[in-house]
Coordinates of C-alpha atoms and ligand atoms in Angstrom, one line a residue:
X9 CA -137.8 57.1 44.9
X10 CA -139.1 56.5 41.3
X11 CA -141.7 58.6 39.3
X12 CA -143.0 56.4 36.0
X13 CA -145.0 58.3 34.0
X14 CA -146.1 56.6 30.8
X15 CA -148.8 57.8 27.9
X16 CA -149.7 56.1 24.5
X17 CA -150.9 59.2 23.3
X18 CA -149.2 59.7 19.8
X19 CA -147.2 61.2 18.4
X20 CA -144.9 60.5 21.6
X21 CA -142.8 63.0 21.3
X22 CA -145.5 65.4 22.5
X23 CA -145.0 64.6 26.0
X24 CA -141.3 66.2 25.7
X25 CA -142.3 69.3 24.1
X26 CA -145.2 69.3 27.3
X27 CA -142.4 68.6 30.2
X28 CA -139.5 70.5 27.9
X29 CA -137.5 67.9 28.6
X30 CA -135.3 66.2 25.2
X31 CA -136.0 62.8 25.1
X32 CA -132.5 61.7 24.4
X33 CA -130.9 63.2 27.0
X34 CA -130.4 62.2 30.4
X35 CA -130.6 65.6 32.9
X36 CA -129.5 65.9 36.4
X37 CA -130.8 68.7 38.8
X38 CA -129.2 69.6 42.3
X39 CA -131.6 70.1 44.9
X40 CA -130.7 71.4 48.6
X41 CA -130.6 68.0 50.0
X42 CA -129.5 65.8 46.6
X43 CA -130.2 65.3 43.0
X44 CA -132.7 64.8 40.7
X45 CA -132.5 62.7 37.4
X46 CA -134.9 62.8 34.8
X47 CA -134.9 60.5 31.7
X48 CA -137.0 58.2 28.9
X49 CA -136.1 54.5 29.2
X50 CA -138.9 53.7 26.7
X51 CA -139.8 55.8 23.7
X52 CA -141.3 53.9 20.7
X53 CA -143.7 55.2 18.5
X54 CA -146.5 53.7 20.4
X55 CA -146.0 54.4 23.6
X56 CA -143.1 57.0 25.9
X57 CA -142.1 56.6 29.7
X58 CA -140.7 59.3 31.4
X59 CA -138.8 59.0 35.0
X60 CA -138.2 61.5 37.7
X61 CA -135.8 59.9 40.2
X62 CA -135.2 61.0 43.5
X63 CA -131.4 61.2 45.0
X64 CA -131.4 61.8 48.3
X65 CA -128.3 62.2 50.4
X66 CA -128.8 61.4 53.6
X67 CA -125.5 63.0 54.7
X68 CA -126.8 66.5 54.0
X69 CA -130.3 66.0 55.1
X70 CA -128.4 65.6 59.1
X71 CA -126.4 68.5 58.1
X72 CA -129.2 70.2 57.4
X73 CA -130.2 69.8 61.0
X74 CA -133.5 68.4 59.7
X75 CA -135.9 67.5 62.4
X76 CA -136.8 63.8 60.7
X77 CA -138.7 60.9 61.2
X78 CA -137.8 58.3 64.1
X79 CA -139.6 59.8 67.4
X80 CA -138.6 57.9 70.2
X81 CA -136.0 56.1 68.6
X82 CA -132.7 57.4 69.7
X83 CA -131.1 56.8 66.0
X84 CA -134.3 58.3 63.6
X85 CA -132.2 61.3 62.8
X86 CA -129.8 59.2 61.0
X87 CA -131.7 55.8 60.3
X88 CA -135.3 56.4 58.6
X89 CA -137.0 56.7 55.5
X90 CA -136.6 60.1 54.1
X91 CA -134.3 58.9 51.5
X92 CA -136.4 55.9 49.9
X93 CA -140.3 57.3 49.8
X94 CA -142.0 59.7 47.7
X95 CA -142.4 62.5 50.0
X96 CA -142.5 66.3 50.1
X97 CA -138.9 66.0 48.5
X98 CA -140.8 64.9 45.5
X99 CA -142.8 67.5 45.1
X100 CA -139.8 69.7 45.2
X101 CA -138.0 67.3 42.3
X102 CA -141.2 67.5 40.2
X103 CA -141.1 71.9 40.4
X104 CA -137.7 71.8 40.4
X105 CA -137.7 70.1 36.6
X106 CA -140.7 70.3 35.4
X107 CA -142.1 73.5 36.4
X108 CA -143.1 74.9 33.1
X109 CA -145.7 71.8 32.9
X110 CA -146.5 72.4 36.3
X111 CA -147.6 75.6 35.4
X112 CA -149.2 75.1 32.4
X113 CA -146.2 76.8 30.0
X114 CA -145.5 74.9 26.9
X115 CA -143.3 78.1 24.8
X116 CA -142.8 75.6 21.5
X117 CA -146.4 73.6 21.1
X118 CA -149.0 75.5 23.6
X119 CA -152.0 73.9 21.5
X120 CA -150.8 70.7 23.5
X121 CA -151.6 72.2 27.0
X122 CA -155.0 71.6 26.9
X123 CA -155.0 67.7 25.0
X124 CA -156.2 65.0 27.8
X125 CA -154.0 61.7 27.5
X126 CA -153.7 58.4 28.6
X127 CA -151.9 58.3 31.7
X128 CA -150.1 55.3 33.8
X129 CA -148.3 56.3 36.3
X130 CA -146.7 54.3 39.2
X131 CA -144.5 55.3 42.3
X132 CA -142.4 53.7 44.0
X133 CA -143.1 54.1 46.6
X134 CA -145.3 55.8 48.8
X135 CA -145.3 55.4 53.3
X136 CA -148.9 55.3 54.1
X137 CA -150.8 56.2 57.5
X138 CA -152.7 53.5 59.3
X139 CA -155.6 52.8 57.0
X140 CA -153.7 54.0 54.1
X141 CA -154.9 52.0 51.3
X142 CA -158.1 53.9 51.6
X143 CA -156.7 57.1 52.2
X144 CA -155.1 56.8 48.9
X145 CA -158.1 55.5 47.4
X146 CA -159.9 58.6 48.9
X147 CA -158.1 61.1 47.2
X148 CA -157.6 59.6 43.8
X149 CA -160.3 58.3 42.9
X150 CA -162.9 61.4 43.1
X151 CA -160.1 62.6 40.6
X152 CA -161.0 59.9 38.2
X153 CA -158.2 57.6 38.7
X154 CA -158.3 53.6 38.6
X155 CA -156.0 53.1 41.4
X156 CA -153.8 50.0 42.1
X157 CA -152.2 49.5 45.6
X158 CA -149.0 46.7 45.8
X159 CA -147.9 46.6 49.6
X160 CA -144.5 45.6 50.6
X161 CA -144.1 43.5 53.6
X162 CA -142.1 44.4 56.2
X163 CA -139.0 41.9 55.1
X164 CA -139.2 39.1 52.6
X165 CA -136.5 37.0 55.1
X166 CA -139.4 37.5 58.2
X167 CA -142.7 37.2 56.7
X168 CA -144.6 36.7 60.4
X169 CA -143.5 40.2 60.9
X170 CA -146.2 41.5 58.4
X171 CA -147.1 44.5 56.3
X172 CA -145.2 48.0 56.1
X173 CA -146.6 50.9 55.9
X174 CA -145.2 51.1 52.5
X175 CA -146.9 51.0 49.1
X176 CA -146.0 51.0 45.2
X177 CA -148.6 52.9 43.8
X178 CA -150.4 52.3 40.2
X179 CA -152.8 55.6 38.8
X180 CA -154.6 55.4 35.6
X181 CA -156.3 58.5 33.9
X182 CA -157.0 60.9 31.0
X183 CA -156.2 64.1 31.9
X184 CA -153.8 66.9 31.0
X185 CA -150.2 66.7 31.9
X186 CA -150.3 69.5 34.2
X187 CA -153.5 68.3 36.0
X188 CA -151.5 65.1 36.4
X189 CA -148.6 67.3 37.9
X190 CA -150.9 69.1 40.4
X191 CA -152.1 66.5 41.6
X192 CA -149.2 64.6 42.3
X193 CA -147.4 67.6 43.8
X194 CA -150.2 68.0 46.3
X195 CA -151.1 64.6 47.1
X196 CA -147.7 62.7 47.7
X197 CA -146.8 65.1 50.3
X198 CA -150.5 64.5 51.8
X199 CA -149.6 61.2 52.3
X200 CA -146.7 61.5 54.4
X201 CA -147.3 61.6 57.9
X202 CA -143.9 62.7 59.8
X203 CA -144.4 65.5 61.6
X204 CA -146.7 68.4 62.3
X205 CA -146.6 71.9 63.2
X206 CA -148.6 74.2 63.5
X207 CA -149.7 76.0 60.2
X208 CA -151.6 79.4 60.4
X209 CA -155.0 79.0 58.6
X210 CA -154.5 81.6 56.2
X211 CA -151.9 79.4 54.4
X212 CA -154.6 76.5 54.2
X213 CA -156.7 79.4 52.2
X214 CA -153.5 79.3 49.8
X215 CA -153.1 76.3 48.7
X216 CA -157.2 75.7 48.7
X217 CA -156.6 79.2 46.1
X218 CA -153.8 77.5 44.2
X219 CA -154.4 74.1 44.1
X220 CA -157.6 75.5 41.4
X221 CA -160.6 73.7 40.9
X222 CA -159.9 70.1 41.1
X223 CA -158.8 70.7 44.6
X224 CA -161.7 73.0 45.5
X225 CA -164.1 70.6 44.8
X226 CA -162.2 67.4 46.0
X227 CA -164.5 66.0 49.1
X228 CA -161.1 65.6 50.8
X229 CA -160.0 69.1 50.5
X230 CA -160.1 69.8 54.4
X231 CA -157.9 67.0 54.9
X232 CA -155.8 67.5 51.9
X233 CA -155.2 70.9 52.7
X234 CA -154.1 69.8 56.4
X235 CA -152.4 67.0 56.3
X236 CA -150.3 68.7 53.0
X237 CA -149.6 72.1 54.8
X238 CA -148.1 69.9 58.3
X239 CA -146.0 67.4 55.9
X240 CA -144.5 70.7 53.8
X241 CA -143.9 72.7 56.9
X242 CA -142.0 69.7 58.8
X243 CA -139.8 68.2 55.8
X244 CA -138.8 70.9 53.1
X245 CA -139.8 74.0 54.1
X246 CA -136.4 75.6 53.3
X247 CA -136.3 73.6 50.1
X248 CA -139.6 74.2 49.2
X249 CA -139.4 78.0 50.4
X250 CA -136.0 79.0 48.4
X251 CA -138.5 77.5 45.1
X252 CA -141.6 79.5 45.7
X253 CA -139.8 82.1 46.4
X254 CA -139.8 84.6 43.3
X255 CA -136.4 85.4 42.6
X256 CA -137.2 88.5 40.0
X257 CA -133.6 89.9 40.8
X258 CA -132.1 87.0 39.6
X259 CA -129.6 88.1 37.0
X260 CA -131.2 87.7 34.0
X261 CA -129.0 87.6 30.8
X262 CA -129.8 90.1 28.8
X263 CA -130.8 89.8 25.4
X264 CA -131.3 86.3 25.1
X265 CA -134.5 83.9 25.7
X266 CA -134.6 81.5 27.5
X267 CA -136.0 78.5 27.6
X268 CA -136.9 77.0 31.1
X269 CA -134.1 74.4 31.2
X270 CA -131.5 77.5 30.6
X271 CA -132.9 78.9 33.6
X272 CA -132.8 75.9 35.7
X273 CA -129.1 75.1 34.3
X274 CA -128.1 79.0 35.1
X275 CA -129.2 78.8 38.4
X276 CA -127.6 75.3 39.6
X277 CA -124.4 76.8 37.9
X278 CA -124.5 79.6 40.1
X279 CA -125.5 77.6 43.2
X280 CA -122.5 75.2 42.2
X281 CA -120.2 78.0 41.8
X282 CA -120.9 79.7 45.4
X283 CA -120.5 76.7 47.0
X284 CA -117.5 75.9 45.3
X285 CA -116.2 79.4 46.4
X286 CA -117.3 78.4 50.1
X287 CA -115.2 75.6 50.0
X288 CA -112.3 76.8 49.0
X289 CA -112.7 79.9 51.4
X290 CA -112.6 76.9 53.8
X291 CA -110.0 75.4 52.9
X292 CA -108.2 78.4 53.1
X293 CA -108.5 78.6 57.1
X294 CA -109.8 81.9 56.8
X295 CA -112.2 83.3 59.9
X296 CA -112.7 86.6 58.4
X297 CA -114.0 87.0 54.9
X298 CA -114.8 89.9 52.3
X299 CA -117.5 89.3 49.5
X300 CA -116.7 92.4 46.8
X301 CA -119.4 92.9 45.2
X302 CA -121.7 90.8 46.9
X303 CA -125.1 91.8 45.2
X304 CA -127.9 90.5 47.2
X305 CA -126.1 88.4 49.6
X306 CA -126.3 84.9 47.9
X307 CA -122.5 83.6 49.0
X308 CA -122.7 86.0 52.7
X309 CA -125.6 83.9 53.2
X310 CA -123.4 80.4 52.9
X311 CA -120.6 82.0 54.5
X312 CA -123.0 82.5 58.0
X313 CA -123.9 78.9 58.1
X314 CA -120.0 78.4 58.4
X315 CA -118.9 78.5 61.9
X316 CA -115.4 78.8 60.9
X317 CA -115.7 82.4 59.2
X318 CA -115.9 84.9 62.4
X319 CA -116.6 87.9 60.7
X320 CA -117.8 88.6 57.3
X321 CA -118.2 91.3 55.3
X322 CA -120.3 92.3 52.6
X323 CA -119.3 95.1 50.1
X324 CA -121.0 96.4 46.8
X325 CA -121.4 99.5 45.2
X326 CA -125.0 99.6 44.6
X327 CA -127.0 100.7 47.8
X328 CA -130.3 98.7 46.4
X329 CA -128.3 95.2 45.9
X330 CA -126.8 96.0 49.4
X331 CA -130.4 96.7 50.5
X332 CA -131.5 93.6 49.2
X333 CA -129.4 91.9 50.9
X334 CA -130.0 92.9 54.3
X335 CA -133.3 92.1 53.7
X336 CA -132.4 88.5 52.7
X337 CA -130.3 87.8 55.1
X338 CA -133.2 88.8 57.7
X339 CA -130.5 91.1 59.0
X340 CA -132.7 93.1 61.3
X341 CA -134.5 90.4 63.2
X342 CA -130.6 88.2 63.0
X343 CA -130.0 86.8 66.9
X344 CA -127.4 89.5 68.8
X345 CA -124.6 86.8 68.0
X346 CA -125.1 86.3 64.3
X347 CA -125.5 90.3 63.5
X348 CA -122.1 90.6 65.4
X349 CA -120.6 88.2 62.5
X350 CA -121.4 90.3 59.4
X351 CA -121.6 93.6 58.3
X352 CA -122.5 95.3 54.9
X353 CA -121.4 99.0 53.4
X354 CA -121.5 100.4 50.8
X355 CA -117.6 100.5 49.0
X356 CA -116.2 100.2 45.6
X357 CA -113.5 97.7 44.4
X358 CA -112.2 100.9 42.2
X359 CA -110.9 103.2 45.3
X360 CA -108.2 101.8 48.2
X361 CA -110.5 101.7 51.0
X362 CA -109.0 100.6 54.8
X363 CA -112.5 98.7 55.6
X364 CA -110.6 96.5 53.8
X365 CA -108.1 96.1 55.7
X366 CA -107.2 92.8 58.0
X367 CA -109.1 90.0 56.3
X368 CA -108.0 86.3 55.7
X369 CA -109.8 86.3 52.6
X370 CA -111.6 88.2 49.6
X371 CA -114.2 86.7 47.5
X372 CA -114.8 88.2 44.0
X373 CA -117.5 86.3 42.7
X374 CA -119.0 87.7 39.3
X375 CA -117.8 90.7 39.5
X376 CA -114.4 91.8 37.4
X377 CA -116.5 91.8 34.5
X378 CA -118.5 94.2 35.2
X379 CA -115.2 96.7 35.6
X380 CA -114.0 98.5 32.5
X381 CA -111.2 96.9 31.1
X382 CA -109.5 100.1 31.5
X383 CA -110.3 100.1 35.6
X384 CA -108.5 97.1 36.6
X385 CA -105.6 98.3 37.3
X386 CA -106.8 100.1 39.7
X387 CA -108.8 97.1 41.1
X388 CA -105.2 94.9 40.9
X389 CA -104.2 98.2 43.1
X390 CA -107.0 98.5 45.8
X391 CA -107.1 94.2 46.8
X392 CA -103.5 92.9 45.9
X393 CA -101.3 95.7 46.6
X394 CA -103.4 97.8 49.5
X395 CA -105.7 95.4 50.6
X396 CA -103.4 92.3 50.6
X397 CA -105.6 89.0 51.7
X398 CA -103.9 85.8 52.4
X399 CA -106.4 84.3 49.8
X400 CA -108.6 85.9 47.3
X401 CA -111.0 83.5 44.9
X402 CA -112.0 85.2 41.8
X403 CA -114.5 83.6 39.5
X404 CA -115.8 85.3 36.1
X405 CA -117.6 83.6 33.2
X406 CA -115.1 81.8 30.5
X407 CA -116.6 83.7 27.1
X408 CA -115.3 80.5 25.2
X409 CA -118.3 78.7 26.1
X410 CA -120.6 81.5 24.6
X411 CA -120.4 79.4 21.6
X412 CA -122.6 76.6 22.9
X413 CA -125.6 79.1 24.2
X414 CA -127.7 78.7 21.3
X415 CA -129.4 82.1 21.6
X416 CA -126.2 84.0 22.4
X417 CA -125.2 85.8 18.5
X418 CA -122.2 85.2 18.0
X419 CA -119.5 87.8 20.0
X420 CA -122.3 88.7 22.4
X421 CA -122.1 88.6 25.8
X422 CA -124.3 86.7 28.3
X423 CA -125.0 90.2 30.0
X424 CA -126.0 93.4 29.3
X425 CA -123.7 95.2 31.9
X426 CA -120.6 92.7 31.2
X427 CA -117.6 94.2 29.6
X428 CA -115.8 91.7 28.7
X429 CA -115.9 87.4 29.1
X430 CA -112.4 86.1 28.6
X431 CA -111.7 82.9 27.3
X432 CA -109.9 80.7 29.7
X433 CA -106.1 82.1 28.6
X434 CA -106.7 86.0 28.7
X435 CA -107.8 85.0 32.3
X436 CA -104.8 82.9 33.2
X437 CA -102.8 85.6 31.6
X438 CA -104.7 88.4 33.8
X439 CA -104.1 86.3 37.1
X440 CA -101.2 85.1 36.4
X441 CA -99.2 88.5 36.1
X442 CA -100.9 90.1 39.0
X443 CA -99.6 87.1 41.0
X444 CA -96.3 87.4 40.3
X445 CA -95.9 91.1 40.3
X446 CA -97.4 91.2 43.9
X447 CA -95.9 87.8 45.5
X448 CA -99.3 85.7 45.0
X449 CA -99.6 82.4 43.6
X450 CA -102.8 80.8 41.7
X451 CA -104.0 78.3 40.8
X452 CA -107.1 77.9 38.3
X453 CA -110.6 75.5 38.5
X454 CA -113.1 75.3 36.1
X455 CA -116.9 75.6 37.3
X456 CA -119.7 74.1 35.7
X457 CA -119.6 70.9 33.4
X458 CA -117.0 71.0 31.0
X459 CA -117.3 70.9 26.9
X460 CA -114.0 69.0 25.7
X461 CA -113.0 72.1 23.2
X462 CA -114.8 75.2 24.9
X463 CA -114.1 74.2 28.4
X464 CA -116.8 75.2 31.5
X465 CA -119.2 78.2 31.9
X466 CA -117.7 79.4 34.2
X467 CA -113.8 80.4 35.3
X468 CA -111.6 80.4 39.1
X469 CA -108.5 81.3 40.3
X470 CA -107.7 80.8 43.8
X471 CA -104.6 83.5 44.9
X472 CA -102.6 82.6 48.2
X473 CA -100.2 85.2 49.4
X474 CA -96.8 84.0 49.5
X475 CA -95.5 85.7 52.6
Ligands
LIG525 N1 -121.2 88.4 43.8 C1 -122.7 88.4 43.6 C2 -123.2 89.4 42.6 C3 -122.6 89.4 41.2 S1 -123.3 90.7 40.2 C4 -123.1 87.0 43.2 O1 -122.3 86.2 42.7 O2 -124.3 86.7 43.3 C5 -122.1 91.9 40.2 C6 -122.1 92.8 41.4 O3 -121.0 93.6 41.4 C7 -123.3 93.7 41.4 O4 -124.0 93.6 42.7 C8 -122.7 95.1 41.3 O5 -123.4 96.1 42.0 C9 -121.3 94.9 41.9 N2 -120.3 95.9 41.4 C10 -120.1 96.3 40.1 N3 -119.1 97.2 40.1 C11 -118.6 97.3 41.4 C12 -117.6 98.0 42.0 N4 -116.8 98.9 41.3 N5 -117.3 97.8 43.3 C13 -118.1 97.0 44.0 N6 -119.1 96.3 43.5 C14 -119.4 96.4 42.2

């Protein structure tokens, strides 16, 4: 599905500054079940379009065990329209890329925040409920939009089988970007009608709270409140959960600002790099697993939704990070089965330890840099002589591409408690010699989208033990 969002307010380059997205670049975003594109196709000097598209893979929304549209048809699960409307998923796309202009943040030009502009907007397109032309009517208009309905028959090749309930939708207003945002992150979701569950009351007082004063006074508030709260709940709770949720132990790089699409980018890389380390953990036939230095839980909680890894174990030196985790992971309310898969203690990669004994596979993910230089010899001791997996995956950031973080001085790290960042070789080097002296082999991946002469964020090497 397709977000158009077109202004003639000038200079047009103020609506990039406003979303703090460059308009000469073409950006894609992962999201939990897809991607997310976001681009110009027109910017003059009159007049600037913006799009937000919507990829939806419909392979990972089954995997996801999603509970979709289709009731009483035996194929809805697989066959329905999650992955061509505008639907709670877009609400997630629009705070996924654009949340600093959702929330009214605008670091570079905040004189902008408050200008009203000419609007057009159109989406394509939007299911409606019986009587839905009116029901989108209802709750734009008392917003001040001139609203413009175009709706699609069922198919062109069967005309006597009439209308769908689907619509491309035309809005036209003068009103801030983020008011604009707001209301479209509220009121597409509205309009879907899937499923509903029950929603205690006292998260209807939330959004009424959030949604500020437009929605406060909106005559449809009861209904937008409803119908918004049963749509969220049934679609892309997780998805829309994992954003809300404040993730303040995220680890920040020290020293350097950050603009909001660093943040975003820092994030997917890390997402990309854990599931990257889950596939080759699969790939590896392993059933038991060790995470060293497993921080607040991030990759254990992948691992779990892996049926293949039997038993996995979390280890980190830091009893608040381990701490963390459990609560993450929900481990005290996990079903008797689950809590028999995993466990968590408290260990150090710097001390032969025989919890460590027996596994399949070690993960190391973001972690050897943290180690003094002078220590890792005693790591290289502790997991390839003592411990001994039959695969370990080691990932650690490739200091190389420091040089494109535009903040980062140059010979500075990207945090605070790293030791070192090693260009691509020194880690080869590293790996490569602790292979051979302890009958490994390895083999190297890069993580993260590569730069032709600095190479990717982010570094792997994937050990197998040559018995
Ligand atoms: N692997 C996690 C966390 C990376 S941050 C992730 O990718 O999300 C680095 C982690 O290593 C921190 O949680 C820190 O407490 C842990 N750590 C640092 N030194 C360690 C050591 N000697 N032994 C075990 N864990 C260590």
């Amino acid at each position: 599905m397709l977000l158009e969002i077109t202004t003639t307010h000038q200079p047009t380059s103020d609506l990039g500054y406003l979303l703090h997205k460059h308009p000469d670049k073409f950006q894609s975003f992962d999201l939990s079940h897809g991607q997310v594109h976001v681009f110009y196709p027109e910017l003059t000097e009159e007049k600037v379009k913006f799009c937000l598209l919507l990829d939806i893979d419909p392979i990972e929304l089954v995997k996801g065990g999603r509970n979709l549209s289709g009731k009483g048809f035996a194929l809805g699960h697989y066959v329905n329209d999650r992955i061509y409307v505008a639907s709670s998923f877009m609400s997630v796309g629009i705070s996924k890329t654009l949340s600093s202009a959702l929330n009214g943040r605008c670091k570079d030009r905040p004189e902008l925040l408050g200008v009203k502009m000419p609007f057009e907007v159109k989406i394509s397109v939007l299911p409606a409920p019986i009587g839905g032309a009116i029901l989108i009517q209802k709750l734009f208009e008392p917003l001040g939009y001139k609203v413009q309905l175009e709706r699609h028959i069922l198919d062109a090749k069967f005309e006597s089988w009439g209308e769908s309930k689907y619509y491309t939708l035309y809005l036209k207003n003068e009103l801030t970007l983020q008011e604009l945002l707001t209301h479209l992150y509220v009121l597409i979701p509205v309009l879907d009608n899937d499923k509903h569950y029950y929603v205690g009351k006292n998260e209807i007082d939330k959004l009424v709270a959030r949604g500020g004063d437009w929605l406060q006074e909106h005559p449809e508030r009861k209904q937008i409140a409803e119908r918004y709260l049963f749509n969220l709940k049934s679609l892309s709770r997780q998805a829309l959960e994992r954003l809300i949720e404040k993730d303040g132990n995220e680890t920040a790089e020290a020293g350097i600002v950050e603009t909001h699409e660093e943040m975003v980018k820092r994030k997917t890389l890390h997402q990309k790099r854990l599931y990257k380390v889950v596939e080759k953990l699969l790939e590896t036939n392993a059933e038991s697993v060790l995470d060293l230095g497993c921080g607040e839980g991030k990759l254990l909680r992948l691992l779990l939704k892996q049926k293949q890894f039997k038993k996995i174990t979390g280890m980190d030196v830091s009893f608040s990070e381990l701490k963390k985790a459990k609560d993450k992971l929900y481990y005290d309310d996990m079903a008797p089965k689950q809590k028999e898969r995993i466990q968590l203690f408290q260990g150090s990669l710097l001390y032969s330890d025989t919890r460590l004994l027996g596994y399949d596979a070690a993960a190391i993910v973001e972690v050897i840099e943290h180690l003094d230089e002078n220590r890792l010899k005693s790591f290289e001791r502790v997991i390839f002589e003592i411990a001994r997996p039959k695969s370990v995956v080691i990932t650690t950031p490739n200091g190389e591409y420091n040089a494109l973080f535009p903040n980062l001085k140059e010979g500075a790290m990207r945090h605070s408690d790293h030791r070192f960042e090693w260009t691509r070789k020194e880690f080869q080097d590293w790996a490569t010699a602790i292979a051979q002296k302890n009958n490994y082999t390895v083999s190297f991946e890069p993580i993260g989208e590569e730069d032709e002469q600095y190479g990717a964020p982010s570094q792997m090497g994937v050990f197998s033990y040559a018995s």
